Amino acid sequence: CSGTLWAGAQVRFGITSAGAVSSDGAGAATVSITTLEDTPLLVRLSAEGACVMQPAAEGSLRPRCYDSVNSLLLNESPAFTAKFNSSLAAQLAIVAAEREHDNACPACDYLFKPWGRGEQCDCCGADNNLNADDPTALELWRKQWIARGCQWFDESARPDDWEAPSE
């Protein structure tokens, strides 16, 4: 197995190079990698995790061990941590955008944290179980709500910047 293949299987980004992998005969492998800061690290990967084998800071000879290469890089490479955090934030934003639709009231489209007090929409008052028996019930509720002038249902929860939908 080449060092590049081994490293690629461990992390998507975070190292600039990996040397040849050598087996120590005890079920572990050792490889030299270079972090994004151009810091060379000798890493031993085994069932126990990933360990940096160079002497630790402050003169300690004890290896610094982590549960995975990703954890090792999060602790040893500030550039990887920054890249990882920005990638994680971008992925979370995608998930949040996908789930935003799940948090829209099916009657008035108000975006809210999932059904709150009393299982009713704070905006229009629609009951979460309104369409359980009749699929047209939500559509009728919406038409009636609009006909009443889109009045906010729960005044105590009304956001200052809320505007009635235009329709």
XYZ file of N, CA and C in Angstrom:
501
model
N 0.859 -1.182 0.000
C 0.000 0.000 0.000
C 0.897 1.234 0.000
N 0.649 2.159 -0.871
C 1.495 3.350 -0.919
C 1.108 4.330 0.171
N 2.045 5.172 0.560
C 1.773 6.175 1.581
C 0.661 7.119 1.169
N 0.646 7.482 -0.106
C -0.388 8.394 -0.575
C -1.761 7.741 -0.481
N -1.870 6.469 -0.876
C -3.137 5.759 -0.782
C -3.574 5.651 0.671
N -2.646 5.293 1.556
C -2.967 5.180 2.986
C -3.449 6.510 3.528
N -2.724 7.573 3.223
C -3.094 8.895 3.735
C -4.426 9.334 3.156
N -4.640 9.078 1.879
C -5.896 9.465 1.248
C -7.085 8.752 1.852
N -6.880 7.529 2.311
C -7.970 6.791 2.947
C -8.261 7.346 4.333
N -7.305 8.012 4.943
C -7.465 8.516 6.301
C -8.035 9.926 6.357
N -7.626 10.792 5.457
C -8.071 12.183 5.493
C -8.346 12.664 4.081
N -9.324 13.541 3.941
C -9.642 14.101 2.627
C -8.707 15.248 2.296
N -8.314 15.974 3.281
C -7.385 17.077 3.098
C -6.671 17.219 4.434
N -5.491 17.781 4.428
C -4.821 17.979 5.703
C -3.349 17.642 5.698
N -2.910 16.925 4.667
C -1.480 16.661 4.549
C -1.054 17.034 3.137
N 0.201 17.434 3.024
C 0.705 17.781 1.699
C 1.443 16.622 1.060
N 1.934 15.679 1.882
C 2.600 14.505 1.320
C 2.633 13.386 2.351
N 2.834 12.182 1.833
C 2.984 11.001 2.686
C 4.056 10.120 2.073
N 4.916 9.589 2.921
C 5.968 8.705 2.459
C 5.469 7.276 2.331
N 6.401 6.381 2.094
C 6.067 4.964 1.979
C 5.654 4.424 3.347
N 4.697 3.520 3.328
C 4.211 2.903 4.560
C 5.078 1.694 4.864
N 5.468 1.561 6.131
C 6.211 0.364 6.530
C 5.471 -0.317 7.673
N 5.442 -1.639 7.621
C 4.774 -2.423 8.661
C 5.791 -2.777 9.728
N 5.357 -2.765 10.989
C 6.284 -3.119 12.064
C 6.110 -4.572 12.501
N 5.285 -5.331 11.793
C 5.098 -6.735 12.111
C 4.166 -6.990 13.274
N 3.740 -5.976 13.973
C 2.851 -6.147 15.125
C 1.448 -5.635 14.803
N 1.098 -5.636 13.521
C -0.223 -5.163 13.125
C -0.331 -3.660 13.038
N 0.789 -2.978 13.023
C 0.783 -1.518 12.931
C 1.601 -1.097 11.718
N 1.382 0.123 11.278
C 2.128 0.676 10.154
C 2.664 2.042 10.550
N 3.782 2.405 9.955
C 4.392 3.704 10.207
C 4.545 4.417 8.873
N 4.304 5.710 8.885
C 4.431 6.509 7.676
C 4.843 7.919 8.074
N 5.625 8.558 7.221
C 5.940 9.967 7.464
C 4.975 10.801 6.625
N 4.394 11.812 7.259
C 3.475 12.717 6.570
C 3.962 14.144 6.766
N 3.489 15.032 5.929
C 3.797 16.451 6.068
C 2.476 17.196 6.205
N 2.358 17.981 7.268
C 1.121 18.720 7.527
C 1.016 19.922 6.595
N -0.095 20.607 6.656
C -0.300 21.805 5.838
C 0.668 22.922 6.197
N 1.243 22.862 7.409
C 2.242 23.863 7.826
C 3.650 23.448 7.419
N 3.763 22.382 6.610
C 5.049 21.806 6.190
C 5.832 21.218 7.353
N 5.122 20.734 8.369
C 5.757 20.067 9.502
C 5.774 18.567 9.232
N 6.974 17.959 9.217
C 7.018 16.509 9.017
C 6.659 15.782 10.319
N 5.846 14.738 10.203
C 5.472 13.923 11.359
C 5.645 12.458 11.007
N 6.223 11.699 11.927
C 6.285 10.250 11.791
C 5.093 9.704 12.563
N 4.186 9.011 11.859
C 2.930 8.563 12.458
C 2.867 7.044 12.448
N 2.502 6.487 13.592
C 2.272 5.037 13.715
C 0.774 4.819 13.854
N 0.220 4.003 12.942
C -1.208 3.713 12.940
C -1.410 2.258 13.333
N -2.229 2.055 14.371
C -2.515 0.697 14.840
C -3.961 0.640 15.312
N -4.352 -0.483 15.851
C -5.711 -0.628 16.384
C -5.958 0.352 17.525
N -4.903 0.801 18.186
C -5.042 1.759 19.291
C -5.242 3.189 18.801
N -4.931 3.470 17.544
C -5.098 4.814 17.017
C -3.896 5.274 16.220
N -3.731 6.586 16.131
C -2.639 7.204 15.386
C -1.755 7.963 16.366
N -0.460 7.661 16.341
C 0.478 8.284 17.287
C 1.583 9.009 16.537
N 1.903 10.225 16.986
C 3.053 10.962 16.483
C 4.252 10.416 17.238
N 5.232 9.890 16.517
C 6.336 9.180 17.162
C 7.537 10.056 17.476
N 7.600 11.295 16.991
C 8.709 12.168 17.336
C 8.576 12.602 18.791
N 9.679 13.042 19.397
C 9.575 13.556 20.764
C 8.564 14.692 20.841
N 7.749 14.668 21.869
C 6.741 15.714 22.070
C 7.416 16.994 22.522
N 6.677 18.069 22.506
C 7.195 19.352 22.979
C 7.628 19.232 24.434
N 8.413 20.147 24.889
C 8.946 20.186 26.246
C 9.838 18.975 26.552
N 10.412 18.354 25.527
C 11.385 17.299 25.746
C 10.827 15.939 26.127
N 9.523 15.767 26.183
C 8.935 14.474 26.527
C 9.125 13.505 25.368
N 9.470 12.271 25.679
C 9.629 11.258 24.644
C 8.358 10.437 24.461
N 7.335 10.726 25.221
C 6.073 9.982 25.133
C 5.355 10.353 23.833
N 4.935 9.360 23.034
C 4.221 9.699 21.801
C 2.871 10.354 22.094
N 2.468 11.228 21.191
C 1.152 11.854 21.305
C 0.189 11.014 20.483
N -0.779 10.361 21.139
C -1.676 9.422 20.469
C -3.107 9.941 20.411
N -3.764 9.630 19.312
C -5.142 10.059 19.063
C -5.922 8.875 18.497
N -7.246 8.989 18.479
C -8.061 7.862 18.024
C -8.037 7.668 16.508
N -7.647 8.686 15.752
C -7.620 8.587 14.291
C -6.651 9.623 13.731
N -6.362 9.504 12.448
C -5.502 10.491 11.801
C -6.195 11.854 11.789
N -7.514 11.872 11.589
C -8.229 13.153 11.643
C -8.049 13.822 12.997
N -8.199 13.064 14.082
C -8.008 13.629 15.426
C -6.575 14.099 15.616
N -5.635 13.325 15.116
C -4.225 13.714 15.199
C -4.030 15.071 14.521
N -4.553 15.214 13.303
C -4.385 16.470 12.578
C -5.123 17.624 13.248
N -6.294 17.360 13.818
C -7.017 18.419 14.531
C -6.207 18.946 15.707
N -5.389 18.097 16.306
C -4.585 18.493 17.462
C -3.186 18.976 17.103
N -2.662 18.547 15.975
C -1.277 18.855 15.616
C -1.150 19.926 14.530
N -2.226 20.201 13.787
C -2.136 21.095 12.637
C -3.217 22.174 12.685
N -2.855 23.397 13.114
C -3.838 24.483 13.137
C -4.454 24.764 11.760
N -3.676 24.599 10.693
C -4.215 24.846 9.347
C -5.280 23.804 8.999
N -5.039 22.539 9.375
C -6.051 21.502 9.139
C -7.308 21.806 9.944
N -7.131 22.221 11.201
C -8.287 22.533 12.052
C -9.124 23.639 11.417
N -8.471 24.684 10.914
C -9.201 25.782 10.272
C -9.930 25.288 9.025
N -9.262 24.475 8.223
C -9.871 23.943 7.004
C -11.030 23.005 7.349
N -10.818 22.152 8.349
C -11.854 21.214 8.793
C -13.074 21.978 9.298
N -12.848 23.003 10.131
C -13.963 23.779 10.683
C -14.739 24.497 9.587
N -14.038 25.057 8.591
C -14.756 25.747 7.515
C -15.522 24.750 6.660
N -14.958 23.573 6.434
C -15.660 22.536 5.674
C -16.882 22.053 6.438
N -16.722 21.851 7.736
C -17.842 21.415 8.576
C -18.940 22.474 8.586
N -18.558 23.732 8.719
C -19.544 24.816 8.728
C -20.298 24.869 7.400
N -19.586 24.677 6.293
C -20.239 24.695 4.981
C -21.234 23.544 4.859
N -20.844 22.357 5.325
C -21.750 21.206 5.260
C -22.962 21.399 6.162
N -22.752 21.964 7.342
C -23.876 22.222 8.248
C -24.840 23.245 7.648
N -24.311 24.233 6.935
C -25.173 25.224 6.284
C -26.041 24.565 5.216
N -25.475 23.606 4.491
C -26.244 22.880 3.476
C -27.363 22.085 4.129
N -27.035 21.378 5.208
C -28.050 20.591 5.921
C -29.135 21.504 6.479
N -28.731 22.627 7.049
C -29.713 23.564 7.608
C -30.641 24.084 6.517
N -30.088 24.397 5.355
C -30.922 24.882 4.251
C -31.887 23.797 3.783
N -31.405 22.552 3.734
C -32.278 21.447 3.328
C -33.395 21.226 4.344
N -33.079 21.394 5.606
C -34.067 21.147 6.658
C -34.986 22.337 6.905
N -34.644 23.499 6.353
C -35.467 24.679 6.573
C -36.900 24.405 6.129
N -37.044 23.705 5.011
C -38.383 23.376 4.516
C -39.146 22.547 5.540
N -38.460 21.659 6.249
C -39.108 20.824 7.266
C -39.657 21.655 8.416
N -39.131 22.850 8.608
C -39.554 23.700 9.713
C -40.510 24.796 9.260
N -41.108 24.632 8.107
C -42.086 25.608 7.628
C -43.477 25.086 7.948
N -44.307 25.964 8.459
C -45.695 25.589 8.724
C -46.347 25.211 7.395
N -47.013 24.084 7.322
C -47.621 23.676 6.059
C -48.801 24.553 5.645
N -49.330 25.353 6.558
C -50.460 26.222 6.216
C -50.017 27.624 5.811
N -49.055 28.217 6.544
C -48.694 29.617 6.266
C -47.246 29.796 5.825
N -46.468 28.718 5.810
C -45.059 28.728 5.398
C -44.136 29.471 6.353
N -44.614 29.820 7.544
C -43.758 30.494 8.518
C -42.652 29.537 8.950
N -41.410 30.014 8.920
C -40.274 29.199 9.355
C -40.127 29.323 10.857
N -40.082 28.205 11.527
C -40.022 28.204 12.984
C -39.227 27.002 13.438
N -38.852 27.022 14.697
C -38.257 25.826 15.264
C -39.401 24.830 15.359
N -39.167 23.557 15.130
C -40.261 22.591 15.016
C -41.352 22.781 16.060
N -42.558 22.532 15.622
C -43.798 22.778 16.365
C -43.580 23.029 17.838
N -43.962 24.193 18.243
C -43.776 24.626 19.618
C -44.994 24.408 20.478
N -45.285 25.408 21.286
C -46.365 25.329 22.275
C -47.631 24.741 21.697
N -48.207 23.775 22.392
C -49.518 23.261 22.042
C -49.628 22.658 20.662
N -48.489 22.348 20.027
C -48.526 21.763 18.693
C -49.246 22.657 17.682
N -49.215 23.963 17.886
C -49.835 24.895 16.949
C -48.791 25.870 16.436
N -48.968 26.287 15.200
C -48.080 27.283 14.614
C -48.289 28.607 15.337
N -47.198 29.223 15.784
C -47.283 30.527 16.446
C -47.850 31.589 15.515
N -47.623 31.429 14.211
C -48.029 32.445 13.245
C -49.522 32.374 12.913
N -49.978 31.230 12.390
C -51.367 31.163 11.913
C -52.285 30.346 12.809
N -51.714 29.602 13.752
C -52.523 28.803 14.664
C -52.884 27.433 14.147
N -52.378 27.066 12.969
C -52.689 25.743 12.422
C -52.202 24.662 13.379
N -53.016 23.644 13.544
C -52.677 22.510 14.393
C -51.778 21.567 13.602
N -50.768 21.019 14.251
C -49.837 20.114 13.597
C -50.542 18.907 12.986
N -51.648 18.478 13.549
C -52.356 17.295 13.060
C -53.552 17.657 12.182
N -53.589 18.876 11.683
C -54.754 19.375 10.957
C -55.116 18.534 9.739
N -54.122 18.044 9.008
C -54.432 17.312 7.783
C -54.415 15.798 7.962
N -54.496 15.320 9.186
C -54.427 13.884 9.427
C -55.537 13.123 8.701
N -56.752 13.635 8.716
C -57.875 12.933 8.094
C -58.296 13.529 6.757
N -58.031 14.806 6.558
C -58.501 15.490 5.357
C -57.353 16.283 4.736
N -56.818 15.824 3.607
C -55.679 16.508 2.997
C -55.981 17.937 2.546
N -57.235 18.301 2.392
C -57.570 19.669 1.972
C -57.717 20.611 3.160
N -57.646 20.083 4.376
C -57.862 20.904 5.570
C -56.839 22.032 5.683
N -55.568 21.751 5.396
C -54.541 22.798 5.486
C -54.778 23.889 4.454
N -55.160 23.499 3.257
C -55.439 24.490 2.213
C -56.607 25.385 2.628
N -57.647 24.794 3.174
C -58.796 25.560 3.653
C -58.383 26.474 4.805
N -57.579 25.947 5.744
C -57.100 26.746 6.874
C -56.346 27.969 6.368
N -55.449 27.744 5.383
C -54.652 28.847 4.835
C -55.558 29.912 4.213
N -56.542 29.498 3.410
C -57.451 30.455 2.770
C -58.205 31.269 3.819
N -58.660 30.606 4.871
C -59.398 31.315 5.924
C -58.478 32.275 6.678
N -57.248 31.843 6.922
C -56.279 32.690 7.627
C -55.993 33.954 6.818
N -55.807 33.785 5.505
C -55.560 34.933 4.628
C -56.786 35.843 4.595
N -57.972 35.245 4.519
C -59.212 36.036 4.494
C -59.376 36.860 5.771
N -58.849 36.365 6.897
C -58.924 37.099 8.169
C -57.817 38.142 8.286
N -57.032 38.315 7.235
C -55.982 39.329 7.246
C -54.648 38.825 7.765
N -54.436 37.531 7.737
C -53.161 36.922 8.165
C -52.785 37.357 9.575
N -53.733 37.361 10.462
C -53.457 37.782 11.837
C -52.511 36.796 12.516
N -51.579 37.352 13.277
C -50.638 36.524 14.034
C -51.394 35.826 15.148
N -51.190 34.523 15.282
C -51.954 33.710 16.217
C -51.553 33.947 17.671
N -50.254 33.891 17.965
C -49.781 33.986 19.347
C -49.009 35.291 19.520
N -49.665 36.331 20.009
C -49.039 37.652 20.133
C -47.773 37.627 20.981
N -47.705 36.741 21.979
C -46.518 36.711 22.842
C -45.288 36.213 22.097
N -45.466 35.496 21.002
C -44.328 34.947 20.268
C -44.063 35.678 18.953
N -44.781 36.748 18.685
C -44.650 37.441 17.406
C -43.309 38.167 17.307
N -42.518 37.858 16.273
C -41.250 38.569 16.076
C -41.508 40.015 15.662
N -40.637 40.916 16.091
C -40.791 42.334 15.763
C -40.748 42.586 14.257
N -39.965 41.779 13.535
C -39.784 42.027 12.106
C -40.735 41.216 11.219
N -41.738 40.569 11.809
C -42.642 39.733 11.022
C -43.560 40.575 10.154
N -43.722 40.136 8.908
C -44.670 40.775 8.001
C -45.581 39.695 7.444
N -46.851 40.005 7.333
C -47.808 39.049 6.775
C -47.426 38.732 5.335
N -47.624 37.488 4.915
C -47.295 37.143 3.529
C -48.201 37.886 2.558
N -47.642 38.231 1.417
C -48.463 38.896 0.400
C -49.011 37.832 -0.535
N -50.303 37.899 -0.765
C -50.928 36.922 -1.649
C -52.181 37.471 -2.236
